[in-house]
């Protein structure tokens, strides 16, 4: 700091803030694309937040009790990259210089896992604020589970910066309404109110009263000049002091602050300013024209006081934790287990088994039984439903409803907020310490679909319990009957989709989901009862039945004739038992059929070629797939010579057995197709 | 009415209301499933609305200027079925008795097209209220376009009944915020505030202040006792008299009204009451225990006064229209055209053509040019974007932004509200008189996906302009790069997906969308420039090129060698020109390649077998498909012997040409795969 002895603290602060601004401008200009305006506008407030409010240690971005920061307005990624760099995270200057380039840690939108200090992947608007609600909820739950009067092991805030666009998105409504309902008072939102969207002045499309809206949600609302650091600091302090209410601070800013010709215009929003305007802006900010990416003397030293503070804070927490371990060894052990996602080693004892049952059992019910069998052993499991608990069978018995007053409870009532639920689960998963699952009807997987893709991109362990998985739901009709959803979910990279064929397969689907610790899993379950085929082994009608554990390999031989089969019948879920029935019809025609249960394409694709060939011998070209869903994609398994019996139109409102008949999803149809393939 | 001479009007009203209640109970009991509680709770208010407020003619449910009614809480379908039946629509009693049965007109949730008088398909929560915003917007726009000071041809209200669930959904936030912004004062919402959701008391998940929330959106808010008909009538009158603001009437009701043991409980929500409780409820309502489906004397006569009123209202409107025709013949002709969705017969003159261009042109830009070429001839075309006009190229030049003050304008600024946009477009489409289109990035098709399925189910003509359709968008990175979306859209029954291969194919994609009057179409367009291949015909490098009009058949031969091809290369969109480049590389290896442009699987599937075989000769088994998207589903076209070059993982943030290289989407890779297939 030799050159800055005469610089006042206020001037030094201003220097730091303008460093953030100019780094954002320069990096975007250098990349040739990006969003400079938002970082320039929010630099003052974010600087105050990061250097004066937040509890974080740049040397350990994984410290469990750090404050979380979410840049919901992910397009302004240079704001967080500049802050990470300047406060001493492992993000060197050359990464800023490679903004939006192949292999850099500074992609167009911030990505969790890729960049140290980025807590969640943002960019698709509204997701970040909803993730933050999940983080605050995880914090609240873990605090109530682990804290003791003398030991607040979990005690951190979640800070978010949101844009106009975030608040226009419906997901922000769902998540913020829920946050208000749950009184998540450690959630603090800075709303970058700059009155500009990509298409121009926000008033062209957006004129709601944000104060009134958030007050209606039960939030604490403040409004400040975003370019007045002390106002921001005071408001943040007030927000932290507020109990029983989440906080939003309406932060009035100028997008592209400092740019003589583009400030307060959409031109500052989504494109580089241009060399000339960069030069003019630097001039206006009293900044040297050259070099680009300048960090003036004193800036690093000043901003990296965060490191020292953070290290001290973490050291204090480590001491606290040591005391906790000594005083509460069992809780500390549970704490370690919950953060490491330790799973029980005794699956075989834990997983429920089901007796064969003529009436049968819906796989959603088998799923409910599995949840309850596992919940005691896996206390990290935290479940909810978008107002369909009793239909999704997602309730954990005897542990109550999670509420503002009882945050230690493990049943979350999300309300009819599927999209919010998905994103809240993502936030909980990336927060850590919990394994969230959530239910709705499979049809409404569409409502939360954007969050599934983000869970997959973030490799976040989120478990979806999608019940009522086909026309088999019957009378509720086509609006509620999924057709395209299985294929649409299978198309998402990184997502496991499992559709167990009976009650016995269902616990293994759950096991696969729990073992899939680096990504999301969708469990696809029937509303209607399905024959329970277990106990597997010798079966008096079908011959030997493959063990349900085969679910873990994605596809397995459920039933096969003694010799080479003439035909292979492939099915998932509720159609597995139809395929089995077809075996008997084919036997009458002297056709020997194998049945392959295919609960998960993704897991099957992971098996080696020899296993896959043992299940689907390449020589057997006669194959019939049956699934109560679109046929799209089944060609992969039945091949050119095969047939697919599925549904490529919408369903109907009627008792489900009638719909199955009308739509040709019957053993007779399968048998006829197989016989036809074989020319008999 | 011989038996009811002593009945007062008030008593008769009560008799009618209880008829609605008991029909709902009986029909659900008879079906064995359904939602009786909501119709029982809202019977009073809905009765007032339908018999005293609404302008409708049960004899002509298609009268353009009727008031629209939307049961957003579609699970309460027996409410609308009972109202339709009792007020004289073509829905006989035996349809009520076949509620939720195969082939009936009374499915579990109301379906547009299936049941006369059902204006839109509802059930997935939040959709109905957003559709209603679209209807009110269509009304406002058409009124401003067609009304003249002496002739209000378009002058109707849109009424909606919403539930707690509807208002919890994020889409309700998006749509209602937009409605407030646009000051849609002819939109009137009755909020069935019964404090019960499927999972129990609403307060378990929902505690927002609806008054404050809607006031923040700029709405007019009232609150009434939903079981006090005069209060409801007064509030409706007040709402109709309110200008510059949409109205919401918080209607406090008791779910399952009249049921001694289930009123005000979740048990009245989603299941039949049970024979015993039905009997007890009838007793409590002073209703005969038998027969079921009783309509007491006087009820039909009283409620079907609606028919007489409606016929008079429509007759008056017909007179008005005759006067309008006489005074404004040109406008009247335009009115007829707009309602019949008449398209220009001169496509060839209208559609833009593009000169070959080394630099190339993005198909999103060709789409923008097409919109502007067509907009003058198709004034029903009304377009918007979810805050991405300048990226989606969706603006109609020179016609201004649609606003509260200028509703005749044709550019809609939806704001960052994709889901709302989709549902508002559905509402506009089923209202009639307009052809809505709307843009966003292809990735964000996920945000509005639930509405696409509903458009397809309703056979509603909605056109999606999905740009930035692959990793080709480059630096914005994986959150913005679609991978699974093409397959996921192709999986939706009834949706056309078109991904044109260059500027010249793009106008034909628009033509296909405009000619698809009974369903939705997704146009999938590139951000990046693509070589312009037109003028088609003899080409000095590739030989003869197929005419771009082939787009209308879904797939066509773009280029073929003189004799039988050795290999067929299939591609869509930005990969078509890569396939063409591969032809040249293969020629060097003496391999003769055909290129098939496959912009639309759905249109191709509609062609007869001989055409399909002429494009993809069954004898040519060596096939390579290339598409910058998931490989899922391409097996259908390449077969067992083929190869698929696609992307089954997430994208990356970098200049797009680099990503194409790293991901192997290159002519070299295609050529190598083809050569490998042929064993050369």
Tab-separated table of N, CA and C in Angstrom, chain A residues 481-603:
chain	number	residue	atom	x	y	z
A	481	UNK	N	-52.659	-37.205	-17.523
A	481	UNK	CA	-52.036	-38.460	-17.938
A	481	UNK	C	-50.767	-38.181	-18.734
A	482	UNK	N	-49.632	-38.537	-18.180
A	482	UNK	CA	-48.385	-38.321	-18.909
A	482	UNK	C	-48.328	-39.213	-20.145
A	483	UNK	N	-47.783	-38.702	-21.199
A	483	UNK	CA	-47.545	-39.480	-22.420
A	483	UNK	C	-46.078	-39.308	-22.810
A	484	UNK	N	-45.683	-38.033	-22.959
A	484	UNK	CA	-44.364	-37.695	-23.472
A	484	UNK	C	-43.331	-37.559	-22.367
A	485	UNK	N	-43.749	-37.647	-21.120
A	485	UNK	CA	-42.858	-37.253	-20.028
A	485	UNK	C	-41.697	-38.209	-19.800
A	486	UNK	N	-41.945	-39.496	-19.962
A	486	UNK	CA	-40.836	-40.439	-19.778
A	486	UNK	C	-39.726	-40.149	-20.774
A	487	UNK	N	-40.088	-40.022	-22.043
A	487	UNK	CA	-39.072	-39.739	-23.067
A	487	UNK	C	-38.396	-38.411	-22.795
A	488	UNK	N	-39.203	-37.434	-22.395
A	488	UNK	CA	-38.647	-36.101	-22.166
A	488	UNK	C	-37.663	-36.108	-20.993
A	489	UNK	N	-37.951	-36.926	-19.985
A	489	UNK	CA	-37.011	-37.028	-18.864
A	489	UNK	C	-35.768	-37.821	-19.267
A	490	UNK	N	-35.974	-38.888	-20.021
A	490	UNK	CA	-34.813	-39.678	-20.461
A	490	UNK	C	-33.870	-38.853	-21.324
A	491	UNK	N	-34.390	-37.802	-21.924
A	491	UNK	CA	-33.556	-36.968	-22.792
A	491	UNK	C	-32.611	-36.063	-22.009
A	492	UNK	N	-32.850	-35.901	-20.711
A	492	UNK	CA	-32.043	-34.957	-19.919
A	492	UNK	C	-30.722	-35.608	-19.511
A	493	UNK	N	-29.595	-35.101	-19.988
A	493	UNK	CA	-28.319	-35.705	-19.607
A	493	UNK	C	-28.098	-35.626	-18.097
A	494	UNK	N	-27.628	-36.734	-17.533
A	494	UNK	CA	-27.258	-36.731	-16.118
A	494	UNK	C	-28.382	-37.093	-15.172
A	495	UNK	N	-29.595	-37.160	-15.668
A	495	UNK	CA	-30.730	-37.561	-14.820
A	495	UNK	C	-30.916	-39.066	-14.912
A	496	UNK	N	-31.085	-39.717	-13.772
A	496	UNK	CA	-31.506	-41.119	-13.793
A	496	UNK	C	-33.026	-41.154	-13.734
A	497	UNK	N	-33.616	-41.948	-14.579
A	497	UNK	CA	-35.065	-42.159	-14.553
A	497	UNK	C	-35.288	-43.621	-14.219
A	498	UNK	N	-36.066	-43.891	-13.174
A	498	UNK	CA	-36.346	-45.280	-12.807
A	498	UNK	C	-37.842	-45.506	-12.688
A	499	UNK	N	-38.312	-46.486	-13.413
A	499	UNK	CA	-39.746	-46.810	-13.373
A	499	UNK	C	-39.886	-48.279	-12.988
A	500	UNK	N	-39.949	-48.549	-11.685
A	500	UNK	CA	-39.984	-49.944	-11.235
A	500	UNK	C	-41.269	-50.651	-11.657
A	501	UNK	N	-41.131	-51.963	-11.873
A	501	UNK	CA	-42.215	-52.756	-12.443
A	501	UNK	C	-43.184	-53.339	-11.433
A	502	UNK	N	-42.815	-53.347	-10.190
A	502	UNK	CA	-43.745	-53.807	-9.162
A	502	UNK	C	-43.249	-53.322	-7.811
A	503	UNK	N	-43.966	-53.684	-6.776
A	503	UNK	CA	-43.582	-53.242	-5.433
A	503	UNK	C	-42.164	-53.678	-5.102
A	504	UNK	N	-41.792	-54.892	-5.508
A	504	UNK	CA	-40.483	-55.421	-5.128
A	504	UNK	C	-39.337	-54.681	-5.792
A	505	UNK	N	-39.566	-54.176	-6.989
A	505	UNK	CA	-38.505	-53.414	-7.649
A	505	UNK	C	-38.341	-52.023	-7.032
A	506	UNK	N	-39.371	-51.550	-6.392
A	506	UNK	CA	-39.386	-50.148	-5.951
A	506	UNK	C	-38.298	-49.808	-4.925
A	507	UNK	N	-38.072	-50.625	-3.903
A	507	UNK	CA	-36.995	-50.274	-2.955
A	507	UNK	C	-35.632	-50.181	-3.636
A	508	UNK	N	-35.414	-50.978	-4.672
A	508	UNK	CA	-34.132	-50.893	-5.382
A	508	UNK	C	-34.039	-49.608	-6.188
A	509	UNK	N	-35.178	-49.138	-6.657
A	509	UNK	CA	-35.162	-47.837	-7.336
A	509	UNK	C	-34.753	-46.749	-6.347
A	510	UNK	N	-35.288	-46.819	-5.159
A	510	UNK	CA	-34.884	-45.857	-4.119
A	510	UNK	C	-33.402	-45.993	-3.787
A	511	UNK	N	-32.941	-47.245	-3.722
A	511	UNK	CA	-31.522	-47.440	-3.423
A	511	UNK	C	-30.655	-46.806	-4.519
A	512	UNK	N	-31.045	-47.023	-5.758
A	512	UNK	CA	-30.286	-46.415	-6.864
A	512	UNK	C	-30.270	-44.893	-6.725
A	513	UNK	N	-31.400	-44.337	-6.336
A	513	UNK	CA	-31.487	-42.875	-6.189
A	513	UNK	C	-30.574	-42.387	-5.061
A	514	UNK	N	-30.560	-43.136	-3.961
A	514	UNK	CA	-29.751	-42.710	-2.816
A	514	UNK	C	-28.267	-42.906	-3.080
A	515	UNK	N	-27.949	-43.898	-3.893
A	515	UNK	CA	-26.541	-44.098	-4.240
A	515	UNK	C	-26.064	-43.149	-5.343
A	516	UNK	N	-27.007	-42.518	-6.004
A	516	UNK	CA	-26.660	-41.556	-7.058
A	516	UNK	C	-26.408	-40.201	-6.401
A	517	UNK	N	-25.251	-40.109	-5.726
A	517	UNK	CA	-24.993	-38.918	-4.912
A	517	UNK	C	-24.540	-37.718	-5.734
A	518	UNK	N	-24.235	-37.938	-7.004
A	518	UNK	CA	-23.760	-36.812	-7.806
A	518	UNK	C	-24.705	-36.457	-8.940
A	519	UNK	N	-25.988	-36.588	-8.659
A	519	UNK	CA	-26.942	-36.172	-9.671
A	519	UNK	C	-28.361	-36.498	-9.253
A	520	UNK	N	-29.323	-35.996	-10.020
A	520	UNK	CA	-30.730	-36.196	-9.675
A	520	UNK	C	-31.293	-37.511	-10.212
A	521	UNK	N	-32.335	-37.990	-9.558
A	521	UNK	CA	-33.011	-39.217	-9.953
A	521	UNK	C	-34.519	-38.989	-9.941
A	522	UNK	N	-35.174	-39.451	-10.999
A	522	UNK	CA	-36.633	-39.384	-11.049
A	522	UNK	C	-37.195	-40.782	-10.858
A	523	UNK	N	-37.985	-40.948	-9.810
A	523	UNK	CA	-38.690	-42.206	-9.593
A	523	UNK	C	-40.082	-42.061	-10.204
A	524	UNK	N	-40.420	-42.981	-11.056
A	524	UNK	CA	-41.666	-42.881	-11.831
A	524	UNK	C	-42.566	-44.030	-11.391
A	525	UNK	N	-43.683	-43.690	-10.767
A	525	UNK	CA	-44.442	-44.681	-9.998
A	525	UNK	C	-45.913	-44.705	-10.384
A	526	UNK	N	-46.497	-45.870	-10.235
A	526	UNK	CA	-47.883	-46.042	-10.665
A	526	UNK	C	-48.861	-45.567	-9.602
A	527	UNK	N	-49.989	-45.083	-10.086
A	527	UNK	CA	-51.106	-44.862	-9.172
A	527	UNK	C	-51.804	-46.180	-8.870
A	528	UNK	N	-51.960	-46.972	-9.942
A	528	UNK	CA	-52.793	-48.176	-9.824
A	528	UNK	C	-52.007	-49.325	-9.202
A	529	UNK	N	-52.747	-50.272	-8.666
A	529	UNK	CA	-52.117	-51.468	-8.119
A	529	UNK	C	-51.484	-52.287	-9.233
A	530	UNK	N	-50.345	-52.878	-8.937
A	530	UNK	CA	-49.669	-53.775	-9.882
A	530	UNK	C	-49.421	-55.095	-9.157
A	531	UNK	N	-49.498	-56.205	-9.880
A	531	UNK	CA	-49.211	-57.483	-9.224
A	531	UNK	C	-47.828	-57.443	-8.577
A	532	UNK	N	-47.753	-57.989	-7.387
A	532	UNK	CA	-46.451	-58.068	-6.701
A	532	UNK	C	-45.821	-59.405	-7.058
A	533	UNK	N	-44.677	-59.362	-7.699
A	533	UNK	CA	-44.084	-60.579	-8.246
A	533	UNK	C	-43.164	-61.285	-7.260
A	534	UNK	N	-42.749	-60.630	-6.268
A	534	UNK	CA	-41.864	-61.207	-5.264
A	534	UNK	C	-42.641	-62.183	-4.392
A	535	UNK	N	-42.045	-63.140	-3.724
A	535	UNK	CA	-40.612	-63.395	-3.746
A	535	UNK	C	-40.178	-63.987	-5.079
A	536	UNK	N	-39.119	-63.376	-5.592
A	536	UNK	CA	-38.589	-63.861	-6.868
A	536	UNK	C	-37.963	-65.235	-6.662
A	537	UNK	N	-37.598	-65.861	-7.725
A	537	UNK	CA	-37.085	-67.230	-7.653
A	537	UNK	C	-38.037	-68.097	-8.463
A	538	UNK	N	-38.138	-69.340	-8.078
A	538	UNK	CA	-38.993	-70.239	-8.851
A	538	UNK	C	-40.447	-69.786	-8.748
A	539	UNK	N	-41.066	-69.651	-9.884
A	539	UNK	CA	-42.449	-69.206	-9.901
A	539	UNK	C	-43.256	-70.272	-10.603
A	540	UNK	N	-44.403	-70.625	-10.069
A	540	UNK	CA	-45.107	-71.791	-10.610
A	540	UNK	C	-45.651	-71.564	-12.011
A	541	UNK	N	-45.853	-70.320	-12.377
A	541	UNK	CA	-46.409	-70.076	-13.717
A	541	UNK	C	-45.317	-69.721	-14.727
A	542	UNK	N	-44.451	-68.778	-14.354
A	542	UNK	CA	-43.510	-68.225	-15.335
A	542	UNK	C	-42.171	-68.942	-15.376
A	543	UNK	N	-41.906	-69.843	-14.425
A	543	UNK	CA	-40.556	-70.366	-14.294
A	543	UNK	C	-39.769	-69.445	-13.388
A	544	UNK	N	-38.460	-69.497	-13.479
A	544	UNK	CA	-37.635	-68.713	-12.576
A	544	UNK	C	-37.754	-67.218	-12.885
A	545	UNK	N	-37.889	-66.416	-11.840
A	545	UNK	CA	-37.953	-64.964	-12.025
A	545	UNK	C	-36.665	-64.335	-11.517
A	546	UNK	N	-36.144	-63.397	-12.274
A	546	UNK	CA	-34.922	-62.710	-11.872
A	546	UNK	C	-35.121	-61.887	-10.616
A	547	UNK	N	-34.066	-61.735	-9.850
A	547	UNK	CA	-34.168	-60.981	-8.595
A	547	UNK	C	-34.354	-59.499	-8.873
A	548	UNK	N	-35.178	-58.878	-8.046
A	548	UNK	CA	-35.517	-57.466	-8.244
A	548	UNK	C	-34.298	-56.567	-8.120
A	549	UNK	N	-33.242	-57.048	-7.513
A	549	UNK	CA	-32.016	-56.274	-7.398
A	549	UNK	C	-31.470	-55.885	-8.777
A	550	UNK	N	-31.921	-56.610	-9.804
A	550	UNK	CA	-31.534	-56.279	-11.176
A	550	UNK	C	-31.855	-54.845	-11.558
A	551	UNK	N	-32.770	-54.230	-10.835
A	551	UNK	CA	-33.090	-52.813	-11.059
A	551	UNK	C	-31.813	-51.976	-11.064
A	552	UNK	N	-30.871	-52.328	-10.202
A	552	UNK	CA	-29.648	-51.528	-10.064
A	552	UNK	C	-28.809	-51.546	-11.337
A	553	UNK	N	-29.081	-52.503	-12.212
A	553	UNK	CA	-28.365	-52.543	-13.489
A	553	UNK	C	-29.205	-51.958	-14.618
A	554	UNK	N	-30.348	-51.394	-14.278
A	554	UNK	CA	-31.146	-50.682	-15.269
A	554	UNK	C	-32.092	-51.562	-16.046
A	555	UNK	N	-31.622	-52.749	-16.435
A	555	UNK	CA	-32.458	-53.698	-17.159
A	555	UNK	C	-31.950	-55.077	-16.829
A	556	UNK	N	-32.846	-56.027	-16.730
A	556	UNK	CA	-32.409	-57.380	-16.380
A	556	UNK	C	-33.455	-58.373	-16.869
A	557	UNK	N	-33.004	-59.630	-16.937
A	557	UNK	CA	-33.893	-60.688	-17.401
A	557	UNK	C	-34.822	-61.047	-16.252
A	558	UNK	N	-36.074	-60.750	-16.435
A	558	UNK	CA	-37.042	-61.074	-15.386
A	558	UNK	C	-37.484	-62.529	-15.519
A	559	UNK	N	-37.612	-62.961	-16.769
A	559	UNK	CA	-38.111	-64.315	-16.999
A	559	UNK	C	-37.601	-64.747	-18.364
A	560	UNK	N	-37.133	-65.989	-18.436
A	560	UNK	CA	-36.658	-66.463	-19.733
A	560	UNK	C	-36.965	-67.947	-19.867
A	561	UNK	N	-37.168	-68.404	-21.089
A	561	UNK	CA	-37.365	-69.844	-21.290
A	561	UNK	C	-36.046	-70.573	-21.071
A	562	UNK	N	-36.130	-71.887	-21.049
A	562	UNK	CA	-34.937	-72.684	-20.788
A	562	UNK	C	-33.870	-72.432	-21.854
A	563	UNK	N	-34.234	-72.500	-23.076
A	563	UNK	CA	-33.262	-72.304	-24.151
A	563	UNK	C	-33.256	-70.863	-24.638
A	564	UNK	N	-32.783	-70.684	-25.849
A	564	UNK	CA	-32.766	-69.366	-26.495
A	564	UNK	C	-34.211	-68.895	-26.681
A	565	UNK	N	-34.499	-67.666	-26.317
A	565	UNK	CA	-35.875	-67.204	-26.546
A	565	UNK	C	-36.134	-66.931	-28.031
A	566	UNK	N	-37.383	-67.100	-28.441
A	566	UNK	CA	-37.769	-66.720	-29.805
A	566	UNK	C	-37.951	-65.216	-29.910
A	567	UNK	N	-38.395	-64.655	-28.812
A	567	UNK	CA	-38.726	-63.235	-28.832
A	567	UNK	C	-38.421	-62.646	-27.457
A	568	UNK	N	-38.032	-61.367	-27.467
A	568	UNK	CA	-37.798	-60.662	-26.205
A	568	UNK	C	-38.882	-59.600	-26.034
A	569	UNK	N	-39.513	-59.616	-24.899
A	569	UNK	CA	-40.493	-58.585	-24.557
A	569	UNK	C	-39.843	-57.634	-23.558
A	570	UNK	N	-39.814	-56.351	-23.893
A	570	UNK	CA	-39.212	-55.357	-22.996
A	570	UNK	C	-40.316	-54.478	-22.434
A	571	UNK	N	-40.210	-54.167	-21.171
A	571	UNK	CA	-41.244	-53.333	-20.567
A	571	UNK	C	-40.682	-52.625	-19.353
A	572	UNK	N	-41.377	-51.575	-18.947
A	572	UNK	CA	-41.045	-50.926	-17.682
A	572	UNK	C	-42.331	-50.724	-16.914
A	573	UNK	N	-42.196	-50.536	-15.622
A	573	UNK	CA	-43.313	-50.146	-14.777
A	573	UNK	C	-44.522	-51.046	-14.899
A	574	UNK	N	-45.672	-50.415	-15.017
A	574	UNK	CA	-46.932	-51.151	-15.002
A	574	UNK	C	-47.079	-52.110	-16.173
A	575	UNK	N	-46.225	-51.978	-17.183
A	575	UNK	CA	-46.370	-52.858	-18.340
A	575	UNK	C	-45.554	-54.150	-18.192
A	576	UNK	N	-44.746	-54.238	-17.131
A	576	UNK	CA	-43.968	-55.467	-16.931
A	576	UNK	C	-44.894	-56.660	-16.727
A	577	UNK	N	-45.925	-56.458	-15.945
A	577	UNK	CA	-46.818	-57.594	-15.689
A	577	UNK	C	-47.649	-57.929	-16.933
A	578	UNK	N	-47.894	-56.943	-17.777
A	578	UNK	CA	-48.581	-57.237	-19.048
A	578	UNK	C	-47.687	-58.104	-19.927
A	579	UNK	N	-46.403	-57.774	-19.952
A	579	UNK	CA	-45.459	-58.588	-20.734
A	579	UNK	C	-45.426	-60.020	-20.204
A	580	UNK	N	-45.459	-60.145	-18.880
A	580	UNK	CA	-45.466	-61.497	-18.298
A	580	UNK	C	-46.721	-62.266	-18.706
A	581	UNK	N	-47.834	-61.571	-18.702
A	581	UNK	CA	-49.069	-62.238	-19.144
A	581	UNK	C	-48.961	-62.675	-20.598
A	582	UNK	N	-48.278	-61.863	-21.389
A	582	UNK	CA	-48.124	-62.209	-22.809
A	582	UNK	C	-47.310	-63.485	-22.978
A	583	UNK	N	-46.377	-63.731	-22.047
A	583	UNK	CA	-45.575	-64.964	-22.101
A	583	UNK	C	-46.484	-66.188	-22.146
A	584	UNK	N	-47.524	-66.134	-21.315
A	584	UNK	CA	-48.416	-67.296	-21.237
A	584	UNK	C	-49.186	-67.470	-22.545
A	585	UNK	N	-49.621	-66.368	-23.109
A	585	UNK	CA	-50.338	-66.446	-24.385
A	585	UNK	C	-49.422	-66.964	-25.483
A	586	UNK	N	-48.186	-66.542	-25.452
A	586	UNK	CA	-47.232	-66.969	-26.487
A	586	UNK	C	-46.883	-68.450	-26.314
A	587	UNK	N	-46.833	-68.882	-25.057
A	587	UNK	CA	-46.543	-70.290	-24.804
A	587	UNK	C	-47.589	-71.174	-25.488
A	588	UNK	N	-48.837	-70.706	-25.458
A	588	UNK	CA	-49.894	-71.458	-26.144
A	588	UNK	C	-49.605	-71.593	-27.634
A	589	UNK	N	-48.884	-70.609	-28.165
A	589	UNK	CA	-48.536	-70.661	-29.587
A	589	UNK	C	-47.153	-71.274	-29.807
A	590	UNK	N	-46.612	-71.908	-28.808
A	590	UNK	CA	-45.280	-72.534	-28.873
A	590	UNK	C	-44.188	-71.500	-29.120
A	591	UNK	N	-44.405	-70.287	-28.661
A	591	UNK	CA	-43.366	-69.257	-28.804
A	591	UNK	C	-42.748	-69.016	-27.435
A	592	UNK	N	-41.424	-69.135	-27.394
A	592	UNK	CA	-40.714	-68.976	-26.121
A	592	UNK	C	-40.275	-67.527	-25.969
A	593	UNK	N	-40.786	-66.878	-24.946
A	593	UNK	CA	-40.524	-65.443	-24.790
A	593	UNK	C	-39.716	-65.145	-23.534
A	594	UNK	N	-38.806	-64.238	-23.685
A	594	UNK	CA	-38.075	-63.681	-22.535
A	594	UNK	C	-38.726	-62.341	-22.181
A	595	UNK	N	-38.779	-62.031	-20.896
A	595	UNK	CA	-39.235	-60.707	-20.471
A	595	UNK	C	-38.063	-59.977	-19.826
A	596	UNK	N	-37.787	-58.807	-20.374
A	596	UNK	CA	-36.748	-57.958	-19.794
A	596	UNK	C	-37.423	-56.773	-19.118
A	597	UNK	N	-37.180	-56.631	-17.844
A	597	UNK	CA	-37.662	-55.448	-17.129
A	597	UNK	C	-36.624	-54.344	-17.312
A	598	UNK	N	-37.082	-53.197	-17.806
A	598	UNK	CA	-36.152	-52.096	-18.124
A	598	UNK	C	-36.516	-50.843	-17.328
A	599	UNK	N	-36.284	-50.867	-16.032
A	599	UNK	CA	-36.682	-49.693	-15.243
A	599	UNK	C	-35.864	-48.442	-15.546
A	600	UNK	N	-34.624	-48.596	-16.021
A	600	UNK	CA	-33.792	-47.393	-16.206
A	600	UNK	C	-32.860	-47.535	-17.399
A	601	UNK	N	-33.108	-46.751	-18.427
A	601	UNK	CA	-32.228	-46.755	-19.593
A	601	UNK	C	-30.822	-46.278	-19.235
A	602	UNK	N	-30.758	-45.309	-18.333
A	602	UNK	CA	-29.457	-44.713	-18.015
A	602	UNK	C	-28.561	-45.732	-17.310
A	603	UNK	N	-29.138	-46.451	-16.339
A	603	UNK	CA	-28.329	-47.445	-15.628
A	603	UNK	C	-27.959	-48.591	-16.568
